[in-house]
Short mmCIF file of C-alpha atoms and ligand atoms in Angstrom, two decimals:
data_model
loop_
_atom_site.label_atom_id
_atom_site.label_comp_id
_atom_site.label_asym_id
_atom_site.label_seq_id
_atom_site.Cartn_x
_atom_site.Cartn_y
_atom_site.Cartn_z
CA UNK A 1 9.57 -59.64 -28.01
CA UNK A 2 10.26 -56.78 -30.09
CA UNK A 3 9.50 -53.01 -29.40
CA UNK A 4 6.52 -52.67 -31.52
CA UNK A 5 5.56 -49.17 -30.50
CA UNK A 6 7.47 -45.96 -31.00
CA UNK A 7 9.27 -44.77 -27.97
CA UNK A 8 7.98 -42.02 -25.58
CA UNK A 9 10.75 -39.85 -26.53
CA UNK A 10 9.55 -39.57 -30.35
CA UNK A 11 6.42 -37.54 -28.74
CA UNK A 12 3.04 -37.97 -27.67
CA UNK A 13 0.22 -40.44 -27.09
CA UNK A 14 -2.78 -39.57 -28.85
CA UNK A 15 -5.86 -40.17 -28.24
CA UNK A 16 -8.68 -38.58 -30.11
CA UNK A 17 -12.98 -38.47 -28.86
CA UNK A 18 -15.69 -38.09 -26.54
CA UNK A 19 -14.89 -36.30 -23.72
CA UNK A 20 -17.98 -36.58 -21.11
CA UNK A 21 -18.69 -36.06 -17.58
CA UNK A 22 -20.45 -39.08 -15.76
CA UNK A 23 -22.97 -38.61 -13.12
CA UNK A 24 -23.99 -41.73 -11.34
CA UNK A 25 -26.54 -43.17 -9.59
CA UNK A 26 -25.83 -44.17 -5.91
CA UNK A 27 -28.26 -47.06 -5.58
CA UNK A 28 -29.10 -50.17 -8.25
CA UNK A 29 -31.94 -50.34 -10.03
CA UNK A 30 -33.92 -49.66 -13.67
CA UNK A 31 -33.04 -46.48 -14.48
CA UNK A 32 -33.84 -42.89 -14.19
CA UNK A 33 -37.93 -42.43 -13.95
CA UNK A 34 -37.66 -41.15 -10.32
CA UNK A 35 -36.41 -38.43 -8.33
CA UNK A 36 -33.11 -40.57 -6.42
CA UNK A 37 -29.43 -39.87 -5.57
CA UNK A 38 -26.96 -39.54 -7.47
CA UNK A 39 -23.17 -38.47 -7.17
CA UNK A 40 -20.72 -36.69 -9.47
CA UNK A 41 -19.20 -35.02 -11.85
CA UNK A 42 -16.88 -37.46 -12.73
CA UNK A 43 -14.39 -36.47 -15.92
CA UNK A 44 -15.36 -38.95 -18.82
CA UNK A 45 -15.25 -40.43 -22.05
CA UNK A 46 -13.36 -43.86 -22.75
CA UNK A 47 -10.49 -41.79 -25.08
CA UNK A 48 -10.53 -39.30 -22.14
CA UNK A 49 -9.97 -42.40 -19.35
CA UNK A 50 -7.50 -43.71 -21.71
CA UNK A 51 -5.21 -41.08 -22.19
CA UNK A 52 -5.60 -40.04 -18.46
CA UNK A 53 -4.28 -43.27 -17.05
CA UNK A 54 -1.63 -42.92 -19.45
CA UNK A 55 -0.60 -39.59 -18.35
CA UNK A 56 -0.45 -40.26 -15.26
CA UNK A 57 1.61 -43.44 -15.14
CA UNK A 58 4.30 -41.17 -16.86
CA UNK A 59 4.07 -41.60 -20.39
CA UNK A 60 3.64 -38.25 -22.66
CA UNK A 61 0.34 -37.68 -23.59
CA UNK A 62 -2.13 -35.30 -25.54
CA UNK A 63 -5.86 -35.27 -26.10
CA UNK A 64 -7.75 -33.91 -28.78
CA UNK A 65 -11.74 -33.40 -28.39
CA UNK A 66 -13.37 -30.78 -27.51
CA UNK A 67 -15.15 -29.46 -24.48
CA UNK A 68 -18.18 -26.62 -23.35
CA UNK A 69 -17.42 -23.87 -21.99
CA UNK A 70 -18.56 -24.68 -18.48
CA UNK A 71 -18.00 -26.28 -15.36
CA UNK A 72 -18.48 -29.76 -16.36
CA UNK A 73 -15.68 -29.13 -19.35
CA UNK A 74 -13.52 -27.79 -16.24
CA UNK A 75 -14.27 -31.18 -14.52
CA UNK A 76 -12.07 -32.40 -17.46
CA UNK A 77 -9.36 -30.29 -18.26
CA UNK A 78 -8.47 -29.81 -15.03
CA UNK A 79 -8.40 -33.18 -14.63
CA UNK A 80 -6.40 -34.37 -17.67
CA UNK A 81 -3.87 -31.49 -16.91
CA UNK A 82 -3.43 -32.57 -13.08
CA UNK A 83 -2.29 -36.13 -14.93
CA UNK A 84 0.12 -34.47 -17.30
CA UNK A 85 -2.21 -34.72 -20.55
CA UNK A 86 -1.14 -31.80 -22.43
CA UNK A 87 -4.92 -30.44 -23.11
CA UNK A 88 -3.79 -27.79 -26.19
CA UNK A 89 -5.81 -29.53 -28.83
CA UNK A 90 -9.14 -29.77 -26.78
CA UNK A 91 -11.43 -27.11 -28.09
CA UNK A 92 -13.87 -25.31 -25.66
CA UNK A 93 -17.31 -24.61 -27.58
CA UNK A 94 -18.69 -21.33 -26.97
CA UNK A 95 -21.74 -23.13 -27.71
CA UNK A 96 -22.82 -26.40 -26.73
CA UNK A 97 -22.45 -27.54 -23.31
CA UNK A 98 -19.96 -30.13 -22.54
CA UNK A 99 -21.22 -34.09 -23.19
CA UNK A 100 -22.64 -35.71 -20.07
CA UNK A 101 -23.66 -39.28 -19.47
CA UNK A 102 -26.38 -40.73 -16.57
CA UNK A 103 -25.45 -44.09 -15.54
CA UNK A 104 -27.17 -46.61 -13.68
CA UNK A 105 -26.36 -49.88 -12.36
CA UNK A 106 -29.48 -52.89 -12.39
CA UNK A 107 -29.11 -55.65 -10.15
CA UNK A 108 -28.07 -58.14 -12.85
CA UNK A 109 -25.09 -55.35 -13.69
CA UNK A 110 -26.39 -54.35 -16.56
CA UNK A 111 -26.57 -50.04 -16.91
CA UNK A 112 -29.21 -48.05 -17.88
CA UNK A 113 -27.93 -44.42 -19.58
CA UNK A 114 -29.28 -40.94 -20.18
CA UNK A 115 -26.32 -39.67 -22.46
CA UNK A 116 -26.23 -36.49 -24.35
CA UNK A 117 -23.13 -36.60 -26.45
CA UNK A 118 -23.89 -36.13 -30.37
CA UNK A 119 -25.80 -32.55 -29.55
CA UNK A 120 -22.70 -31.48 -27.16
CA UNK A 121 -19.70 -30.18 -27.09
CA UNK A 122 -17.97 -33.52 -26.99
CA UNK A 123 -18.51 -34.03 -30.84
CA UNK A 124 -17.70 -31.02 -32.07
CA UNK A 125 -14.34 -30.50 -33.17
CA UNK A 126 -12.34 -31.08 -35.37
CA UNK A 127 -9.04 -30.84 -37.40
CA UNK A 128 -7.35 -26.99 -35.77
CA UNK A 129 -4.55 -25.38 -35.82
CA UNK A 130 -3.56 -27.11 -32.58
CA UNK A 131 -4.26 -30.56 -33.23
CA UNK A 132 -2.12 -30.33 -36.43
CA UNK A 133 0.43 -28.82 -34.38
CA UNK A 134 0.07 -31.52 -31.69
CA UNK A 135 0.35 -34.11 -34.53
CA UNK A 136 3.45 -32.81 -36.04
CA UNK A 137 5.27 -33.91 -32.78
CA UNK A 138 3.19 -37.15 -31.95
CA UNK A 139 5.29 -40.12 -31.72
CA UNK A 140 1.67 -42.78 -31.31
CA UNK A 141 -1.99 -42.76 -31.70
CA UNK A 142 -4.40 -44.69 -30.01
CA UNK A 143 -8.14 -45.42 -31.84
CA UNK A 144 -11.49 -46.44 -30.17
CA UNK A 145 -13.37 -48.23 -32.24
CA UNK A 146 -16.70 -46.17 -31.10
CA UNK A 147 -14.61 -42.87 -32.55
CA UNK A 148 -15.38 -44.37 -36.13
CA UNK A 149 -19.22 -43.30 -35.46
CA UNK A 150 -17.97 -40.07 -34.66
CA UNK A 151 -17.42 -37.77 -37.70
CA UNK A 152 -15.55 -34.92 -36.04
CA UNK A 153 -13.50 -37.92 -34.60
CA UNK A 154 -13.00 -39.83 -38.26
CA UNK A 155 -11.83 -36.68 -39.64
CA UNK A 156 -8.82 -36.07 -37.28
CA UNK A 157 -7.85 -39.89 -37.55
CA UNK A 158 -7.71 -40.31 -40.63
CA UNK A 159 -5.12 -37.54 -41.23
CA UNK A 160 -3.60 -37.83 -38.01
CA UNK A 161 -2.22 -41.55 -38.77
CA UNK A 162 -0.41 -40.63 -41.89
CA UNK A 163 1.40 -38.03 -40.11
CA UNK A 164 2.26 -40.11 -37.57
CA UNK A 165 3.20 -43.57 -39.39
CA UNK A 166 5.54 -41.39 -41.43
CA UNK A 167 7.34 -39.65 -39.20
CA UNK A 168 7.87 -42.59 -37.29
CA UNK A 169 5.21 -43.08 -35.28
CA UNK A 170 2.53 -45.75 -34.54
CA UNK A 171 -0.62 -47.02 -33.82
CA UNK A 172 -3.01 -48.64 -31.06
CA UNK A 173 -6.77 -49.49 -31.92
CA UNK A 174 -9.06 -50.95 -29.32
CA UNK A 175 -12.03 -52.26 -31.49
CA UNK A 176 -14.63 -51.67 -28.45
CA UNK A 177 -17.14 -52.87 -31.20
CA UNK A 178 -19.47 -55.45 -29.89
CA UNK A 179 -19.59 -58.69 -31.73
CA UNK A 180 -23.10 -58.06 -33.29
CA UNK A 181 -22.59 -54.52 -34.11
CA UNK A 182 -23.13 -53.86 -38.05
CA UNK A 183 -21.23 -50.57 -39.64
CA UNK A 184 -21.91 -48.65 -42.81
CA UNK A 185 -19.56 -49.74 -45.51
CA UNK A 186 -17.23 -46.64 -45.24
CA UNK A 187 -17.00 -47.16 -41.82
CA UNK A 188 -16.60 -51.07 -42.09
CA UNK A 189 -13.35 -50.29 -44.59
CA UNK A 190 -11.94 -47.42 -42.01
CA UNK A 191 -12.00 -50.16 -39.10
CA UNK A 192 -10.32 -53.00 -41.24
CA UNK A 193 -8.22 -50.39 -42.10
CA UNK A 194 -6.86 -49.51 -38.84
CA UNK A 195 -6.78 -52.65 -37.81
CA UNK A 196 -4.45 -53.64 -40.17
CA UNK A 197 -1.92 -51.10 -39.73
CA UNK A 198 -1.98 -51.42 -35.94
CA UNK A 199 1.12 -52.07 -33.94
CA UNK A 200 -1.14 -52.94 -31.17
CA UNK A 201 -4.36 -54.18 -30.94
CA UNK A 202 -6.01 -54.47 -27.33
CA UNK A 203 -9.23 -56.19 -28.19
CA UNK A 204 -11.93 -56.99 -24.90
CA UNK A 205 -13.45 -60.83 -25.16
CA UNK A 206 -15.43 -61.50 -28.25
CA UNK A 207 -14.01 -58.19 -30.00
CA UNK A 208 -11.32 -60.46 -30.86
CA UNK A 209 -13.19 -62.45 -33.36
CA UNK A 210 -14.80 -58.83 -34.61
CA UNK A 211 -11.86 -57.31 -35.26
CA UNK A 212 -10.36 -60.05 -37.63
CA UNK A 213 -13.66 -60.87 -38.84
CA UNK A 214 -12.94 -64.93 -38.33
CA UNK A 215 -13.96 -66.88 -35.38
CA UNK A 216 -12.63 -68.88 -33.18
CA UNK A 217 -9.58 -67.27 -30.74
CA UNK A 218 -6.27 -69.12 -32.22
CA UNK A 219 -7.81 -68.18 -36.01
CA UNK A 220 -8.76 -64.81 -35.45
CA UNK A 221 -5.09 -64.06 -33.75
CA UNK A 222 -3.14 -65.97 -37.22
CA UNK A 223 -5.50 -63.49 -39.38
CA UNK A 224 -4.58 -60.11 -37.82
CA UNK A 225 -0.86 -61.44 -37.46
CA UNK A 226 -1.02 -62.23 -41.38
CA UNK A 227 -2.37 -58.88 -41.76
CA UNK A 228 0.43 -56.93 -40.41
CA UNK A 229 -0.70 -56.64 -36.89
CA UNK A 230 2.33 -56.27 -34.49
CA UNK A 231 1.51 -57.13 -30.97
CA UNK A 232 -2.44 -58.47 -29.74
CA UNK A 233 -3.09 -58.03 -25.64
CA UNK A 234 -6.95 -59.48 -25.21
CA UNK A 235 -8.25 -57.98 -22.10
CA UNK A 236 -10.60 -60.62 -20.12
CA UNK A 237 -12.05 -58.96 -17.72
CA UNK A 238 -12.10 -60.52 -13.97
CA UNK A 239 -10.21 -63.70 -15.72
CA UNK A 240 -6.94 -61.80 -17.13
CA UNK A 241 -5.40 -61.16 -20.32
CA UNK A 242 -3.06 -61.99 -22.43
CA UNK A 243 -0.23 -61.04 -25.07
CA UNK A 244 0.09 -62.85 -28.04
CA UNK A 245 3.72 -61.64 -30.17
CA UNK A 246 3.70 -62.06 -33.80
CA UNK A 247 6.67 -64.43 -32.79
CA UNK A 248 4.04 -66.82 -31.21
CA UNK A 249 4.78 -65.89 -28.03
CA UNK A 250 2.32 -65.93 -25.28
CA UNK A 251 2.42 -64.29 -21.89
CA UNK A 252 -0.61 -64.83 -19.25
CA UNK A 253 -1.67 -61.97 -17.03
CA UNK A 254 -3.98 -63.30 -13.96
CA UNK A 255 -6.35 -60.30 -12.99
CA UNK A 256 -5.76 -59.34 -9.70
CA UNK A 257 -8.63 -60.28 -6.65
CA UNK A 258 -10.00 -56.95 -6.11
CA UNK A 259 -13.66 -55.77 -4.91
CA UNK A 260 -15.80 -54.30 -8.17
CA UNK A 261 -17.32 -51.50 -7.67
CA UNK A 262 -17.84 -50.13 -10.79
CA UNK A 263 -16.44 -51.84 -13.86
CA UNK A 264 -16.66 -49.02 -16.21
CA UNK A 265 -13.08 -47.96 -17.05
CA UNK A 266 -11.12 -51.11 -16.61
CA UNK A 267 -10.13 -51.80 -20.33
CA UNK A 268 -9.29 -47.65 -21.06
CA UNK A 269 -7.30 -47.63 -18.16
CA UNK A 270 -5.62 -51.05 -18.67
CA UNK A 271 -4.98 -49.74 -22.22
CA UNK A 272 -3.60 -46.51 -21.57
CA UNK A 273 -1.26 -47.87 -19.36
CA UNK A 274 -0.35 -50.82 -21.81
CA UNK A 275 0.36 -48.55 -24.31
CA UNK A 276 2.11 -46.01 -21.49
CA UNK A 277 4.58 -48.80 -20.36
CA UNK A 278 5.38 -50.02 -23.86
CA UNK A 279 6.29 -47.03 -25.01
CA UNK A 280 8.30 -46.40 -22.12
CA UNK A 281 10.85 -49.39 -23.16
CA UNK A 282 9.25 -51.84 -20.59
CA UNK A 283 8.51 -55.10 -21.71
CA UNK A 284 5.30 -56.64 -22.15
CA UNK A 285 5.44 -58.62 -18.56
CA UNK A 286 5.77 -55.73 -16.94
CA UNK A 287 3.84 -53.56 -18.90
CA UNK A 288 0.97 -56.35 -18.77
CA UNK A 289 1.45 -56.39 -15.05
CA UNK A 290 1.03 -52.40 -14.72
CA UNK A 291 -2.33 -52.81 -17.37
CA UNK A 292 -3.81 -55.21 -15.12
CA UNK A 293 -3.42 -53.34 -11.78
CA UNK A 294 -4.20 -50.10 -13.50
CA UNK A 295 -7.72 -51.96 -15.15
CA UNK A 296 -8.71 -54.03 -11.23
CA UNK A 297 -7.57 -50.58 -9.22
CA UNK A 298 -9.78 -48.79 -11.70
CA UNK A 299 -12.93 -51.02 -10.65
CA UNK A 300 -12.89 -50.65 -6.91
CA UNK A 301 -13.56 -46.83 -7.35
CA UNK A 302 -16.94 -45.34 -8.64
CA UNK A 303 -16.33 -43.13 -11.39
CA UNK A 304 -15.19 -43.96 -14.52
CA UNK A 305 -11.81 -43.18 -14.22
CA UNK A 306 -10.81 -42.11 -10.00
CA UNK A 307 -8.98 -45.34 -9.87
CA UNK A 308 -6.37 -44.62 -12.45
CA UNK A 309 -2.87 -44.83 -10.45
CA UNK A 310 0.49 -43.51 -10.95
CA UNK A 311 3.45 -45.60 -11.34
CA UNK A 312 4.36 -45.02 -7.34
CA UNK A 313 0.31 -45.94 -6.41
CA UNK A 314 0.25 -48.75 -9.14
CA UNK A 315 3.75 -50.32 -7.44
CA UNK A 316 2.07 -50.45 -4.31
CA UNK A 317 -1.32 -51.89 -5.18
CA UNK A 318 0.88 -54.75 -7.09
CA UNK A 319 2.82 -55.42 -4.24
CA UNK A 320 -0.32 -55.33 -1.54
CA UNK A 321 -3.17 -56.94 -3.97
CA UNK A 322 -2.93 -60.71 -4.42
CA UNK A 323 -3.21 -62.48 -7.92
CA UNK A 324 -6.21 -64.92 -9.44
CA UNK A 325 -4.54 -68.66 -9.53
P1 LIG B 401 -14.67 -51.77 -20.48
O1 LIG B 401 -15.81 -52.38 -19.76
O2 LIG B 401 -14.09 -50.59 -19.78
O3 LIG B 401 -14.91 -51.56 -21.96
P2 LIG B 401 -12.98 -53.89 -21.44
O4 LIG B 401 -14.04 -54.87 -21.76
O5 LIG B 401 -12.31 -53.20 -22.57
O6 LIG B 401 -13.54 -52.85 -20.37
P3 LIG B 401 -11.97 -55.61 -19.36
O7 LIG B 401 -11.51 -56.92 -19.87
O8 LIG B 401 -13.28 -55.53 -18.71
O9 LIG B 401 -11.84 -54.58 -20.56
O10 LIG B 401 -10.90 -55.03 -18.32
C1 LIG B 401 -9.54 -54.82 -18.70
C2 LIG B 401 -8.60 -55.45 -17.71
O11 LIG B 401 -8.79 -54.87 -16.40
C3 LIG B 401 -8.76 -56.95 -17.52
O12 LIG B 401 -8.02 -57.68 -18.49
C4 LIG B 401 -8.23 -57.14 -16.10
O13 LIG B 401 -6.82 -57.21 -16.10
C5 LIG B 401 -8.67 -55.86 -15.39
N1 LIG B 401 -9.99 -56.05 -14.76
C6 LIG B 401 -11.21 -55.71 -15.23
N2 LIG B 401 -12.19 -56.07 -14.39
C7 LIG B 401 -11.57 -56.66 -13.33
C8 LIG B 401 -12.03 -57.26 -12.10
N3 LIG B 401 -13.33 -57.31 -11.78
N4 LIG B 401 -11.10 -57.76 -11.27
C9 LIG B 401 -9.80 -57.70 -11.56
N5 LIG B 401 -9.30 -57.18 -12.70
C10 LIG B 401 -10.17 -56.65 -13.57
MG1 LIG B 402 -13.56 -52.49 -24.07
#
């Protein structure tokens, strides 16, 4: 298969959003009426867990969101900089506190949330000085589909990927749009958009058929092929993934046996490292091996994104962690 992402030297990974802290509860149940325990600060926000696995698997990489001016927006940026994000585009709002989310596990794993992220910090920013500086050197761009519902997130994207398709760059979108979700027109056009000048597109199970807008798995991945798409991993949770090249290729990934904790996590992390490992010249067996250790590692910590491993940690959970038939 071909390199169809922009290599690390051209600059920068991307990624542009919420950035949260997550405090969790310690025991499973319906949510948050009573007094219980609860443990964190945990840094947060699925663009934030993206771009830190990526960071810290080696690849260059550069946030842009912003954060409060507190210790919860510490939490983060000390975080993101201990993984090698470069953190010069993340606002601090003099303001607004940073976003936080309240997660709880029922027994069925479903969650239960308390989240206050439109009326923080995390959504307001916007298009600085130092994210058009960032963006002048980027060399790739990763979207969340949940961004797109995000206006100070729309408005950096939407310049930000003309920069960096013409200077070389390129693009990764991960629809995270469930299947029934219905958009605003505008928004509806921005998605198909994006999706159609991906590179890569790292949908999760039924996002698949969302993101082309056909059903059925072998019809939805000839549509975004015909549309330009240049590489499609689909992320399957405890059963694997898979890469499908534009050359009909098809490589299987088994998911690795590994104890869940707490799933939140897996498919930023699997991305970031995907996209990490890519751009780093590897090719996509390896790169889908490092994704997949980087997504099950990810789910035997709490904490959205404490399981995110370096290249050295990642090498040895691969080699110690055995492999779904
Ligand atoms: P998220 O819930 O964070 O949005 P996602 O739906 O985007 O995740 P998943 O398919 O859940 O993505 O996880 C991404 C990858 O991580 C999987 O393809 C798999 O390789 C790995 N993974 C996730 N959960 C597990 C698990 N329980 N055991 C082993 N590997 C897992
Ligand atoms: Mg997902």
């Amino acid at each position: 298969m071909v390199d169809v992402l922009a290599p690390d030297a051209l600059g920068p990974t991307v990624c542009v959003g919420e950035i949260l802290v997550e405090i969790v509860a310690t025991t499973v149940g319906d949510g948050f009426l009573a007094a219980q325990p609860l443990v964190g600060p945990y840094p947060s926000g699925a663009p934030a867990i993206f771009i830190s696995q990526c960071g810290r698997i080696g690849g260059q990489a550069a946030m842009v969101g912003a954060v409060g001016r507190d210790d919860f927006g510490r939490v983060n940026l000390d975080r993101l900089m201990r993984d090698g994000v470069d953190v010069s585009a993340i606002a601090t709002d003099p303001e607004f506190p940073t976003g936080s989310a309240f997660v709880r596990y029922r027994a069925d794993g479903a969650r239960d949330f308390v989240y206050n992220i439109a009326t923080s910090a995390a959504a307001r920013f916007g298009w600085s000085a130092e994210v058009e500086a960032l963006v002048a050197r980027a060399g790739h761009l990763h979207v969340m589909g949940t961004a797109l519902s995000m206006k100070s997130a729309v408005a950096v994207i939407d310049r930000a990927v003309d920069i960096i398709k013409a200077r070389g760059g390129t693009l990764s979108v991960d629809p995270n749009l469930r299947k029934e979700l219905v958009l605003d027109a505008a928004t509806e056009r921005r998605f198909e958009a994006l999706v159609s000048s991906a590179d890569l597109l790292l949908p999760s199970g039924e996002e698949l058929e969302r993101a082309a807008g056909v059903d059925g798995e072998a019809a939805a991945i000839a549509s975004l092929f015909r549309r330009g798409v240049g590489e499609i991993v689909l992320k399957r949770g405890a059963a694997g993934a898979t890469c499908f090249g534009r050359d009909g290729s098809r490589i299987e990934a088994p998911a690795f046996v590994v104890e869940e904790r707490d799933p939140t996590g897996a498919g930023d992390c699997f991305g970031g490292a995907y996209v990490a490992c890519r751009r780093l010249g590897l090719p996509p067996e390896q790169a889908l091996a490092y994704a997949s250790a980087a997504g099950a590692r990810n789910v035997t910590r709490v904490g959205p994104m404490e399981g995110a491993g370096t290249r050295a940690e990642l090498d040895a959970f691969i080699a110690s962690t055995e492999r779904r038939a």
